[in-house]
Amino acid sequence: MATPQPNEFSILMNKKPNLQQCADPQTECITCPIRKMALFRGVPEEELGWTQEFRDAQYLLPARESLYREGDIAHSIYTLFDGWVILFKILDNGKRQILRFVLPGDFFGFQVSGTGAGAGYTHGAQALIESTLCAFPRTRLRSMMEKQPQLAIGLAEMGMHDMTLCQHHLIGTGRKNARESIAFLLLELFYRVRMQMQDGFDEATNSIIFPLTQEDIGDAIGLTSVHVNRVLKEMEREGLIRCQRKHLTILDEETLMEIGQFHPGMIAPRELV
Amino acid sequence: MATPQPNEFSILMNKKPNLQQCADPQTECITCPIRKMALFRGVPEEELGWTQEFRDAQYLLPARESLYREGDIAHSIYTLFDGWVILFKILDNGKRQILRFVLPGDFFGFQVSGTGAGAGYTHGAQALIESTLCAFPRTRLRSMMEKQPQLAIGLAEMGMHDMTLCQHHLIGTGRKNARESIAFLLLELFYRVRMQMQDGFDEATNSIIFPLTQEDIGDAIGLTSVHVNRVLKEMEREGLIRCQRKHLTILDEETLMEIGQFHPGMIAPRELV
DNA sequence: CCGTTTTATTGATTTAAATCAACTAAACGG
DNA sequence: CCGTTTAGTTGATTTAAATCAATAAAACGG
């Protein structure tokens, strides 16, 4: 239940802490390698110059750094270009619920409360490892969608995919035990990293880069880090996984899938029709 | 953890059981009283004749009847015109997780697995009370959105709203105790019924029609009906609520909101920008 | 109206996971 | 490299909610 340390300065100034604008953005939208799975999937090649014009800036966010906090004025929406970001909410009792794991190509930051330019984010966003983000001005989203219906369709499709993941997390916390829930989460992240992070997956060892702490796992599925530890150790003893040094290896995929009631198809992104 | 009884006939025939097509639809889309909050909110008046042409049929679904089951081929997407529908998933262990409470004006049935015309629903849908539905052919959704970008924007906005509710349920099951979680759910449904169901709210008694069983409540937030009963009884003894005979009365709204950490603004539907 | 089924209620007991409490191992920052 | 912080590990104990069990009260369907 780690409470991210509030950065007093950044709150006072309503500025992003330690957020470096890339002087020389790593990619033009038109050649962006993650575009296929991102928001602009459906936007035709010849329109992408315009997309890039819409893009605000590309930022580099250091590991463990907060991108925004709940309540911050929502100037931007983001696509994660590279890295690993969590979206979360802190409750009155200090407990934290992780709402989403954002991987490269995912789109986030559009859930706000209030209306117009002063609307605030309903959740916080924080990098687990150093991350590169593409920011777009929130206020121009609507006009952009009106010009480019494919963008609105893409947004609806991504929303549907996020919804599917959220529902599976709900099923996990609501109706699965710790073992089942953890098995599902590990497999979900394993498959998503494999699909979305070019350098995150090592085929030789069947392992992924896995920057979550046991506390992060617990905050995602409603358990304490102590209990997460016990279950992970048990799974390691049984030869199902290995989870240490920020790497996750799946040793017995079949058994783990059975425990977690997981099938890759259930989390695959899909078209609306 | 009630398992809805499979209707053998309907499964074999892949037919909707007891679903009556209204010979004389109750409304033209152009005069539909719930249109303001539904999918076609943004569609200009002069385009609505065309919307209605897209509409497949209007159906009447009796209380407790299933509209579709997980895996059924997804021919239609729906707007609920009147009534109360739940979307749920049954796990391998027989437990049920309710994913969404659908109220008048809400749009559902677009979450499918697989692609193309053979795609199947990822969840089941069942009426809690007699419900009237507007059905639209799923396969024509994309072309319709391409012609009418407002529709895609509306869909993205509704998706965002559903996502907000789902995340709050996730927070409830993950990081709140039974009392907090139940308080939130009761208030959420109370406010939504008040906003979305013209005849569902009685101002004189501050009560709503509330067709959920205690098992439904439990299946929505990950508790057993026995424990839900104990918490509800305790809340009644404390004079916070009255929940009987399919009606819910909020007696001490302020205290209940504090317990549930609920504010009406957090579940209000909102525009994307 | 009456038998049947579903839903609600309450008590006794068990259990999965939380909490409390050390302690060890890794990662981090000069 | 070394002190400091953060993350992981393990055991003992408690607790919120599940399970088991038995009625009571409503709702339903002729």
Coordinates of N, CA and C (backbone and C1' of nucleotides) in Angstrom, one line a residue, chain B residues 213-214 226 229-230 233, chain C residues 7-12:
Chain B
T213 N -31.5 -8.9 -5.6 CA -31.6 -9.7 -4.4 C -30.2 -9.5 -3.7
Q214 N -30.2 -10.0 -2.5 CA -28.9 -9.8 -1.7 C -27.8 -10.6 -2.3
V226 N -25.1 -14.1 2.5 CA -25.2 -14.1 4.0 C -24.5 -12.9 4.6
N229 N -26.4 -9.7 3.8 CA -27.6 -9.6 4.7 C -27.2 -9.0 6.1
R230 N -26.1 -9.5 6.6 CA -25.7 -9.0 8.0 C -25.4 -7.5 7.9
K233 N -28.7 -5.5 7.4 CA -29.5 -5.4 8.6 C -28.9 -4.4 9.6
Chain C
dT7 P -34.4 -15.8 -6.1 O5' -34.5 -15.2 -4.6 C5' -35.7 -14.3 -4.3 C4' -35.6 -13.9 -2.9 C3' -34.3 -13.4 -2.4 O3' -34.5 -12.1 -1.9 C1' -35.2 -15.0 -0.9
dA8 P -33.4 -11.3 -1.1 O5' -33.7 -11.7 0.4 C5' -35.0 -11.3 1.0 C4' -35.1 -11.7 2.4 C3' -34.0 -11.1 3.3 O3' -34.6 -10.5 4.4 C1' -34.1 -13.4 3.6
dT9 P -33.8 -9.7 5.5 O5' -33.5 -10.8 6.6 C5' -34.6 -11.4 7.4 C4' -34.0 -12.4 8.3 C3' -32.8 -12.0 9.2 O3' -33.3 -11.9 10.5 C1' -32.5 -14.2 8.4
dT10 P -32.6 -11.1 11.7 O5' -31.8 -12.3 12.3 C5' -32.5 -13.5 12.8 C4' -31.5 -14.6 13.2 C3' -30.2 -14.1 13.9 O3' -30.2 -14.5 15.2 C1' -29.8 -15.7 12.2
dG11 P -29.0 -14.3 16.2 O5' -28.3 -15.8 16.1 C5' -29.0 -16.9 16.6 C4' -28.1 -18.1 16.5 C3' -26.7 -18.0 17.1 O3' -26.5 -19.1 17.9 C1' -26.5 -18.6 14.9
dA12 P -25.1 -19.4 18.7 O5' -24.3 -20.4 17.7 C5' -24.9 -21.6 17.3 C4' -23.8 -22.5 16.7 C3' -22.4 -22.4 17.3 O3' -21.9 -23.7 17.3 C1' -22.2 -21.6 15.1

